[in-house]
XYZ file of C-alpha atoms in Angstrom:
621
model
C 41.803 11.966 3.865
C 38.218 10.337 2.653
C 36.829 8.757 5.568
C 34.492 6.164 5.210
C 31.901 4.434 7.721
C 29.895 1.544 7.094
C 26.261 1.065 8.087
C 25.404 -0.229 11.007
C 21.677 -0.653 12.179
C 21.991 -2.037 15.876
C 18.280 -1.117 16.874
C 19.294 -2.278 20.527
C 22.127 0.299 21.503
C 21.377 3.217 24.145
C 20.116 5.774 21.954
C 16.724 7.434 21.386
C 15.230 5.307 18.935
C 13.310 2.464 20.568
C 11.924 -0.645 18.942
C 8.161 -1.825 18.793
C 5.204 0.216 17.730
C 6.585 3.643 18.816
C 8.972 3.006 15.551
C 5.961 3.296 13.136
C 4.082 6.170 15.330
C 4.212 8.236 12.394
C 3.254 6.371 9.997
C 0.217 5.294 12.614
C -0.602 8.856 13.027
C -0.085 9.861 9.143
C -2.986 7.102 8.509
C -5.342 8.898 10.676
C -5.135 11.650 8.913
C -7.117 10.035 6.132
C -4.771 11.886 3.360
C -5.670 9.086 1.176
C -9.110 10.306 -0.029
C -7.256 12.931 -1.699
C -7.575 11.785 -5.428
C -4.822 13.719 -6.695
C -1.360 11.943 -6.250
C 0.775 15.328 -6.404
C -1.514 16.805 -3.824
C -1.483 13.864 -1.831
C 1.973 13.378 -1.753
C 2.736 17.172 -0.794
C 0.040 16.536 2.059
C 1.421 13.718 3.733
C 4.969 15.325 3.483
C 3.610 18.467 5.305
C 2.355 16.662 8.056
C 5.880 14.869 8.375
C 7.472 17.766 8.043
C 5.120 19.500 11.135
C 5.008 16.322 13.214
C 8.600 16.184 13.444
C 8.847 19.856 13.909
C 11.167 20.119 10.961
C 9.283 23.080 9.394
C 10.806 25.317 11.999
C 14.275 24.283 11.273
C 15.884 26.598 8.215
C 18.060 25.026 5.480
C 21.242 26.863 6.982
C 20.225 25.170 10.141
C 20.521 21.756 8.456
C 23.771 23.012 6.255
C 25.334 24.395 9.655
C 24.905 20.877 11.598
C 25.803 19.197 8.754
C 29.121 20.605 8.459
C 29.926 20.595 12.577
C 29.211 17.081 12.269
C 31.871 16.587 9.529
C 30.067 15.305 6.852
C 31.180 17.729 4.378
C 34.681 15.886 4.621
C 33.479 12.456 3.452
C 32.278 11.396 0.063
C 28.585 11.578 -0.965
C 28.120 8.055 -1.318
C 29.685 6.811 2.151
C 28.057 4.948 4.156
C 27.517 6.784 7.994
C 26.157 4.772 11.050
C 22.778 5.324 12.668
C 24.233 6.569 15.615
C 26.168 9.372 13.724
C 22.654 10.317 12.206
C 20.887 10.149 15.709
C 23.780 12.589 16.605
C 23.166 15.233 13.898
C 19.150 15.162 14.062
C 19.615 15.569 18.183
C 21.587 18.007 17.496
C 19.219 20.064 15.170
C 16.534 19.973 17.543
C 18.440 20.532 20.866
C 20.063 24.086 18.755
C 16.096 24.187 17.787
C 14.595 24.229 21.309
C 17.250 27.163 22.437
C 16.421 29.416 19.521
C 12.287 29.140 20.354
C 10.666 31.370 22.716
C 9.913 30.071 26.085
C 5.942 30.342 24.855
C 7.225 27.617 22.215
C 8.532 24.825 23.544
C 9.065 21.274 21.684
C 10.501 17.729 23.015
C 13.432 17.409 21.031
C 13.673 13.542 22.045
C 10.577 12.802 20.331
C 11.247 14.843 17.588
C 14.569 13.009 17.201
C 12.882 9.631 17.649
C 10.186 9.941 15.165
C 12.650 12.076 12.545
C 14.889 9.662 12.993
C 12.803 6.430 12.296
C 11.045 7.838 9.138
C 14.493 8.428 7.464
C 15.044 4.868 8.007
C 12.304 3.656 6.797
C 12.628 5.940 3.571
C 16.364 4.075 3.199
C 14.323 0.677 3.792
C 11.924 1.630 1.553
C 13.841 0.369 -1.620
C 15.643 -3.212 -1.769
C 19.729 -2.865 -1.402
C 19.617 0.428 -0.442
C 21.974 2.036 2.305
C 22.284 5.232 4.571
C 24.846 7.400 2.826
C 25.907 11.256 3.446
C 24.287 11.947 0.196
C 20.480 10.417 1.288
C 20.901 12.196 4.642
C 21.550 15.603 3.019
C 18.890 15.049 0.390
C 16.047 14.145 2.695
C 16.917 16.588 5.488
C 16.854 19.519 2.619
C 13.562 18.599 1.038
C 11.809 18.338 4.477
C 13.594 20.976 6.042
C 11.971 24.683 6.401
C 13.186 27.492 4.546
C 12.959 28.936 0.728
C 12.956 26.868 -1.943
C 15.580 29.080 -3.836
C 17.646 28.315 -1.303
C 17.331 24.606 -0.868
C 17.735 24.036 -4.695
C 21.194 26.205 -4.262
C 22.744 23.681 -1.657
C 21.398 20.518 -3.662
C 23.209 22.254 -6.727
C 26.303 22.961 -4.905
C 26.178 18.600 -3.731
C 25.894 17.847 -7.273
C 27.653 20.262 -9.858
C 31.718 19.976 -10.431
C 34.483 22.905 -9.396
C 33.305 24.793 -12.735
C 29.578 25.047 -11.566
C 28.149 22.777 -14.245
C 25.492 19.838 -13.108
C 27.180 16.146 -12.888
C 24.531 13.841 -14.319
C 25.615 10.791 -12.204
C 25.150 13.099 -9.328
C 21.979 14.307 -10.118
C 21.081 11.170 -10.554
C 21.945 9.854 -6.972
C 20.400 12.697 -5.625
C 16.866 11.886 -7.350
C 17.198 8.197 -6.079
C 17.806 9.257 -2.631
C 15.325 12.456 -2.643
C 12.607 9.993 -4.209
C 12.628 7.459 -1.297
C 10.741 10.000 0.745
C 7.376 9.892 -1.524
C 7.933 6.323 -1.847
C 8.282 5.615 2.144
C 4.278 7.347 1.908
C 3.306 4.544 -0.853
C 3.602 7.056 -3.312
C 6.272 4.874 -5.519
C 3.808 4.710 -8.570
C 3.676 8.035 -8.928
C 6.770 9.605 -8.105
C 9.310 6.624 -7.763
C 12.952 6.293 -8.725
C 13.598 5.292 -12.629
C 16.961 5.427 -14.335
C 15.534 7.768 -16.767
C 14.789 10.267 -14.375
C 17.799 12.177 -14.698
C 17.943 12.637 -18.390
C 14.324 13.764 -18.579
C 14.624 16.575 -16.300
C 17.076 18.482 -18.476
C 16.472 17.363 -21.697
C 17.874 19.844 -24.128
C 20.408 21.100 -22.081
C 23.849 19.673 -22.003
C 25.529 22.066 -19.826
C 23.016 22.889 -16.834
C 24.305 25.672 -14.707
C 22.587 27.228 -11.554
C 19.911 29.596 -12.855
C 18.668 26.835 -15.111
C 18.482 24.058 -12.217
C 16.798 27.104 -10.251
C 14.254 26.786 -13.137
C 12.651 23.943 -11.150
C 11.044 26.519 -8.937
C 8.912 27.906 -12.013
C 8.436 24.599 -13.777
C 9.378 21.370 -11.938
C 9.783 18.460 -13.501
C 7.423 15.442 -13.030
C 8.844 13.667 -10.878
C 9.781 16.866 -8.245
C 6.525 18.429 -8.819
C 4.901 17.606 -5.052
C 8.143 19.860 -3.902
C 7.122 23.479 -5.189
C 3.745 22.529 -4.257
C 4.925 21.543 -0.553
C 6.228 25.089 -0.023
C 2.940 26.688 -1.460
C 0.893 24.662 0.848
C 2.907 26.209 3.780
C 2.402 29.651 2.682
C -1.264 29.402 1.885
C -1.871 27.989 5.671
C -3.530 30.386 7.283
C -4.638 32.786 3.991
C -8.427 33.419 4.478
C -10.624 33.895 1.254
C -14.398 35.564 2.528
C -16.361 33.029 0.377
C -18.182 30.027 0.733
C -17.530 26.633 -0.819
C -20.131 25.440 -3.550
C -20.114 22.189 -2.304
C -19.809 22.327 1.508
C -21.114 25.691 2.200
C -18.681 26.360 4.659
C -18.148 29.978 5.382
C -14.902 31.123 4.648
C -12.107 29.221 3.254
C -8.507 28.799 4.066
C -5.661 27.239 1.970
C -5.946 26.861 -1.610
C -9.287 28.310 -3.152
C -10.711 26.924 -6.558
C -12.540 28.641 -9.136
C -14.219 26.756 -11.919
C -13.409 28.678 -15.816
C -16.516 27.376 -17.175
C -19.322 27.553 -14.325
C -19.650 31.178 -13.053
C -19.530 31.930 -9.694
C -18.522 28.422 -9.023
C -15.781 28.068 -6.136
C -14.415 25.235 -3.998
C -12.077 24.791 -0.808
C -9.501 23.047 -1.048
C -10.635 19.321 0.923
C -13.534 19.468 -1.566
C -11.462 19.768 -4.989
C -9.061 17.376 -3.724
C -11.021 14.862 -3.172
C -13.099 15.292 -5.864
C -16.459 16.661 -4.499
C -18.933 18.642 -7.261
C -22.404 19.737 -7.336
C -24.694 20.882 -9.583
C -23.749 21.073 -13.293
C -20.058 21.699 -12.466
C -17.977 18.580 -13.269
C -14.405 17.518 -12.249
C -13.782 17.255 -15.856
C -14.089 21.279 -15.588
C -10.839 23.276 -15.736
C -10.435 24.964 -12.630
C -7.810 27.833 -11.464
C -5.948 27.693 -7.822
C -5.525 30.933 -5.864
C -3.793 31.120 -3.253
C -4.713 34.872 -2.430
C -8.045 36.869 -2.052
C -8.100 40.085 -3.870
C -11.349 42.040 -3.549
C -13.062 43.705 -6.742
C -11.464 47.216 -5.972
C -7.828 45.493 -5.854
C -8.554 43.715 -9.026
C -9.507 46.868 -10.827
C -6.613 49.160 -9.372
C -4.193 46.476 -10.703
C -6.075 46.300 -14.014
C -5.903 49.862 -14.693
C -2.039 49.751 -13.015
C -1.092 47.572 -15.479
C -3.205 49.173 -18.974
C -1.394 52.481 -17.516
C 2.016 50.760 -17.449
C 2.533 51.616 -13.826
C 3.684 47.954 -13.090
C 6.581 46.466 -13.471
C 7.014 43.620 -15.819
C 6.862 39.931 -13.709
C 10.231 39.329 -11.688
C 11.653 35.995 -12.673
C 10.807 33.412 -10.068
C 14.159 33.174 -8.779
C 17.354 35.473 -8.559
C 19.708 35.199 -11.430
C 22.789 34.331 -10.297
C 26.387 34.514 -11.902
C 27.519 31.544 -14.208
C 31.031 31.289 -12.831
C 31.708 30.349 -9.273
C 33.615 33.163 -7.152
C 36.968 31.720 -7.273
C 39.430 32.588 -4.430
C 42.715 34.291 -4.274
C 45.333 33.572 -6.044
C 48.691 34.733 -4.783
C 51.006 32.324 -6.288
C 52.684 35.415 -8.388
C 53.466 37.409 -5.032
C 54.637 35.067 -3.044
C 57.963 33.427 -4.533
C 58.466 29.702 -5.125
C 61.139 27.965 -2.920
C 61.960 24.536 -1.827
C 59.702 22.874 0.870
C 61.801 22.006 3.774
C 59.154 20.629 6.315
C 55.563 19.361 6.399
C 53.938 22.283 8.281
C 55.745 24.613 5.489
C 54.061 22.402 2.960
C 50.643 22.817 4.339
C 51.368 26.703 4.157
C 52.247 27.239 0.695
C 49.719 24.465 -0.695
C 47.014 26.803 0.368
C 47.904 28.803 -2.237
C 47.239 26.593 -5.015
C 44.288 28.056 -6.974
C 41.308 26.294 -5.298
C 37.581 26.678 -7.043
C 35.380 25.512 -4.021
C 32.301 27.774 -3.986
C 31.489 27.393 -0.461
C 34.464 28.551 1.165
C 33.819 31.108 3.467
C 35.669 34.634 4.026
C 37.004 33.109 7.258
C 39.024 30.504 5.472
C 39.982 33.099 3.000
C 41.283 35.337 5.580
C 43.157 32.406 7.145
C 44.907 31.580 3.829
C 46.017 35.169 3.616
C 47.409 34.983 7.127
C 49.134 31.412 6.926
C 50.500 33.203 3.571
C 52.453 36.101 5.447
C 53.555 33.590 7.989
C 55.406 31.719 5.133
C 57.019 34.442 4.056
C 58.099 35.928 7.368
C 59.431 32.689 8.158
C 61.010 32.417 4.377
C 62.802 35.745 4.977
C 63.730 34.512 8.660
C 65.452 31.297 7.288
C 67.443 33.746 4.753
C 68.313 37.154 6.479
C 70.989 37.851 3.546
C 68.179 38.295 1.088
C 65.694 40.733 3.397
C 67.650 43.666 1.837
C 67.371 42.826 -1.798
C 65.126 44.878 -4.310
C 63.020 42.285 -5.064
C 62.317 41.027 -2.028
C 61.231 44.474 -0.677
C 59.043 45.102 -3.880
C 57.152 41.510 -3.041
C 57.006 42.484 0.410
C 55.167 45.608 -0.463
C 52.825 43.821 -3.002
C 51.856 41.547 -0.330
C 51.529 43.950 2.264
C 49.097 46.165 -0.209
C 47.466 43.444 -1.279
C 46.328 42.001 2.339
C 45.512 45.966 3.721
C 43.111 46.303 0.363
C 41.321 43.210 1.469
C 40.904 44.142 4.825
C 39.627 47.776 3.996
C 36.765 45.638 1.895
C 35.970 43.858 4.760
C 34.238 47.182 6.207
C 34.748 45.508 9.606
C 33.128 42.955 9.817
C 34.919 40.537 8.969
C 32.905 39.358 5.528
C 34.208 40.371 2.381
C 31.288 41.956 0.531
C 30.275 40.583 -2.862
C 31.022 42.076 -6.065
C 28.411 42.213 -8.830
C 30.019 40.879 -11.944
C 27.141 42.642 -14.167
C 28.183 46.105 -14.215
C 26.521 47.420 -16.961
C 22.983 45.909 -15.868
C 23.730 47.846 -12.595
C 24.676 51.149 -14.388
C 21.249 50.877 -16.719
C 19.213 50.699 -13.762
C 21.067 53.756 -12.089
C 20.682 55.989 -15.109
C 16.836 54.969 -15.112
C 16.466 55.773 -11.621
C 18.132 59.228 -12.180
C 15.785 60.079 -14.965
C 12.693 59.051 -13.260
C 13.752 61.403 -10.341
C 14.558 64.186 -12.842
C 10.901 63.525 -14.101
C 9.508 63.511 -10.559
C 11.386 66.756 -9.936
C 10.039 68.400 -12.984
C 6.108 67.446 -12.123
C 6.994 68.876 -8.305
C 7.759 72.136 -9.572
C 4.786 72.025 -12.469
C 2.603 71.567 -9.286
C 4.226 73.781 -7.376
C 3.921 76.887 -9.897
C 0.179 75.971 -10.678
C -0.511 76.234 -7.116
C 1.005 79.523 -6.736
C -0.853 80.702 -9.928
C -4.536 79.747 -8.279
C -3.881 81.291 -4.881
C -2.766 84.385 -6.380
C -5.615 84.589 -8.703
C -8.275 83.853 -5.634
C -6.380 86.789 -3.762
C -6.612 88.909 -6.848
C -10.657 89.028 -7.645
C -11.680 90.077 -4.267
C -9.033 92.906 -4.102
C -10.429 94.070 -7.895
C -13.762 93.815 -6.851
C -13.573 96.393 -3.971
C -11.517 98.704 -5.987
C -13.988 98.506 -9.219
C -15.586 102.277 -8.949
C -18.380 100.781 -11.339
C -19.288 97.848 -9.234
C -19.407 100.109 -6.263
C -21.670 102.453 -8.071
C -24.027 99.570 -9.389
C -24.019 97.859 -5.278
C -25.045 101.213 -4.270
C -27.990 101.391 -6.504
C -28.777 98.300 -5.694
C -28.770 98.595 -1.839
C -31.253 102.308 -3.069
C -33.461 99.964 -4.915
C -33.822 97.226 -1.947
C -35.033 100.205 0.088
C -37.656 101.569 -2.065
C -38.699 98.061 -2.166
C -39.187 97.497 1.718
C -40.717 101.165 1.508
C -43.327 100.125 -0.693
C -43.747 96.768 1.227
C -44.755 98.651 4.330
C -47.011 101.174 2.252
C -49.003 97.765 1.040
C -49.129 96.545 4.720
C -50.686 99.600 5.815
C -53.172 99.585 2.604
C -54.495 95.728 3.523
C -54.818 97.141 7.198
C -57.027 100.434 6.040
C -58.526 97.830 3.967
C -59.277 95.138 6.906
C -60.231 98.067 9.279
C -63.152 99.203 6.536
C -64.252 95.854 6.331
C -64.621 95.126 10.597
C -66.692 99.085 10.058
C -69.054 96.701 7.488
C -69.319 94.316 9.748
C -70.280 96.018 12.727
C -72.935 98.161 10.652
C -74.821 94.725 9.668
C -74.672 93.583 13.116
C -76.387 96.788 13.901
C -78.981 95.770 11.331
C -79.433 92.568 12.086
C -79.924 93.599 16.273
C -82.811 96.545 14.611
C -84.532 93.735 12.853
C -83.946 91.205 16.052
C -85.527 94.163 18.104
C -88.500 94.620 15.592
C -89.009 90.995 15.035
C -89.278 90.822 19.138
C -92.118 93.697 19.128
C -94.347 92.068 16.727
C -94.256 88.819 18.465
C -95.558 91.002 21.860
C -98.136 92.280 19.628
C -99.203 88.691 18.899
C -97.599 85.769 20.947
C -99.306 82.733 19.588
C -97.552 83.572 16.055
C -93.773 83.756 16.305
C -91.967 85.129 13.703
C -90.335 81.597 11.619
C -87.426 83.823 11.165
C -86.228 84.886 14.287
C -86.729 81.225 15.117
C -84.351 80.074 12.773
C -82.082 82.900 13.079
C -81.853 82.197 16.979
C -81.528 78.348 16.432
C -78.829 78.548 13.721
C -76.286 80.457 15.357
C -74.637 78.465 18.008
C -73.872 75.147 15.638
C -72.741 77.245 12.992
C -70.479 78.941 14.928
C -68.547 76.083 15.779
C -68.789 74.305 12.102
C -67.274 77.480 10.125
C -64.124 78.821 12.555
C -62.492 82.229 11.962
C -60.022 82.272 8.713
C -56.468 82.802 9.220
C -56.533 85.600 7.444
C -58.570 87.476 9.212
C -56.174 87.043 12.269
C -55.524 90.705 14.294
C -58.908 91.684 13.085
C -61.627 92.957 15.303
C -63.928 90.110 16.950
C -66.791 91.744 14.711
C -65.366 90.487 11.665
C -64.837 87.170 13.247
C -68.296 86.956 14.785
C -69.674 88.003 10.859
C -67.457 85.075 9.422
C -69.021 82.307 12.277
C -72.473 83.465 11.170
C -71.489 80.747 8.126
C -72.794 80.983 4.361
C -76.444 81.837 5.224
C -75.357 85.894 4.287
C -74.309 86.132 0.701
C -72.446 89.878 1.395
C -71.081 88.588 4.126
C -68.962 85.924 2.544
C -68.467 88.261 -0.829
C -66.397 90.421 1.776
C -64.554 87.890 3.019
C -63.639 86.491 -0.313
C -62.671 90.051 -1.579
C -60.448 90.567 1.242
C -58.595 87.333 1.403
C -58.047 88.055 -3.034
C -56.682 91.214 -2.293
C -54.292 90.320 0.004
C -52.808 86.932 -2.203
C -52.930 89.933 -4.838
C -50.729 92.020 -2.937
C -48.144 89.346 -1.907
C -48.170 87.732 -5.479
C -46.853 91.328 -6.741
C -44.711 92.010 -3.998
C -42.922 88.588 -4.719
C -42.433 89.256 -8.174
C -41.164 92.552 -7.976
C -38.821 91.053 -5.448
C -37.940 88.549 -7.750
C -36.984 91.178 -10.450
C -35.266 92.941 -8.807
C -32.601 90.169 -7.331
C -32.462 89.304 -11.396
C -31.437 92.330 -12.230
C -28.959 92.640 -9.251
C -27.233 89.170 -10.623
C -27.246 90.627 -13.870
C -25.107 93.795 -12.615
C -22.866 91.621 -10.847
C -21.910 89.495 -13.603
C -21.520 92.215 -16.019
C -19.601 93.927 -13.473
C -17.479 91.088 -12.886
C -16.749 91.089 -17.104
C -15.959 94.537 -16.889
C -12.922 93.568 -14.350
């Protein structure tokens, strides 16, 4: 039986609603947000509705919670265009927020009374935004499903279940009523000129399709009609509220962008945050007429390059559809009319039991209801057998009973012990193709792993065999022995050269001693001549005496004479005054350098020959 309730707008009842300024509190708070400064009507409407959603805590309520609350309130048994009272609406909204407060953790609490007052007053204001409108079941379902949280696909599936017939085809009159109620939301926010309702909207949404099925209706997610373009945008806003872009806005110079990021396709490196773009801010050579691209996530240059290479190499599959693909025909309920025999109806309870065996096409029938139907059918069949015991032993009755028990046990086996009948895939060919593709990919993967294992084993075997071959090759061993002998010879030659150098330095020291003795002898002669004539001192003596000390400091001993006797160093300290001494020192240094260079050249030649022999030995091996 269809129940109808008239609309009652009694504001003086004992309910959470309060008159006066508190009745429009949410609109006052909405005006303080200055959303009217946004130039684009779609973004302005989505921002306002998103604020209403968060202010009423509706973003914490999923669409499935709304469906459950509507079912518990008994609205599924009422026609969509039937009116309901405000008291019933308040009870429904209050139950939503009371259940939400129980589910939330203790760290996140809400005020269910305040949320109920704000939401009820906003819904009533939305209903009053159009003249001659009333609060109906469809308006409550449409508004709550649009404002609550959850996935957009789930919301649209619920809406389609309300505006379609039993065959899964959209009913234009019901869809027109849904649009009328849903578009009251932007109209209540003074966005009626942009997204108000007209009588041609329902036809314009799906102009080229006579039969609109579920998958066509869900295309609203990717390509929404103009009247509902704010709905997907509001969900995208909710998804990017906490997305951070590590770039600065070209207008406000903010450090980082949160939310949407907009990049100009004409001005190189020009990017705007969502607040500047929505309000039409521009700077420099950029203009608001330039085409902008909206970004909802940040991707580093390395990530972009990797994705580009993956797409080029075919490692990334094609884009998935914006929504899952559902079967065109709705799932039919189990029909047991051919199993339970027909018989005269004797009482009303038995009529109710047998009426459930008729084929039904309700999409939203749960698994529990189906199990109850089967239990009722079994009970009716047992009652029939009890009422006519003479027919119990007939073969037809036994066959019918066996069929019924077999069907019931098979259905129980499919429930997997959870009481929920699993979904059956209709498109078996697609699943078979996917399984074949997965099997092929797994086979190729095994082949690649086996090839990698084989190459690795060959590489390890080659690395292990090479030193063993070198250690057992007699030619290489002979060459290594010759190289060691050559090295010993070079070391002996080096030591002999060092001995020769040491002998040369000793001879040089002897020469310096002779020179020193000659100098002392000349000094003694000069001293004797000075005693004979003291008035005329020899100028050479004076020069020699006065020149020794400063030159000793001006010409320190060379590093090449380190370790030689002090006579050689002292002779070198006399300075370049004696050409013979300088010539001897230069000759000694040149001899030393020449010997060192000779040894280096011999050593480098030996090393080169050793390397060539090693290479020849490896080639022969």
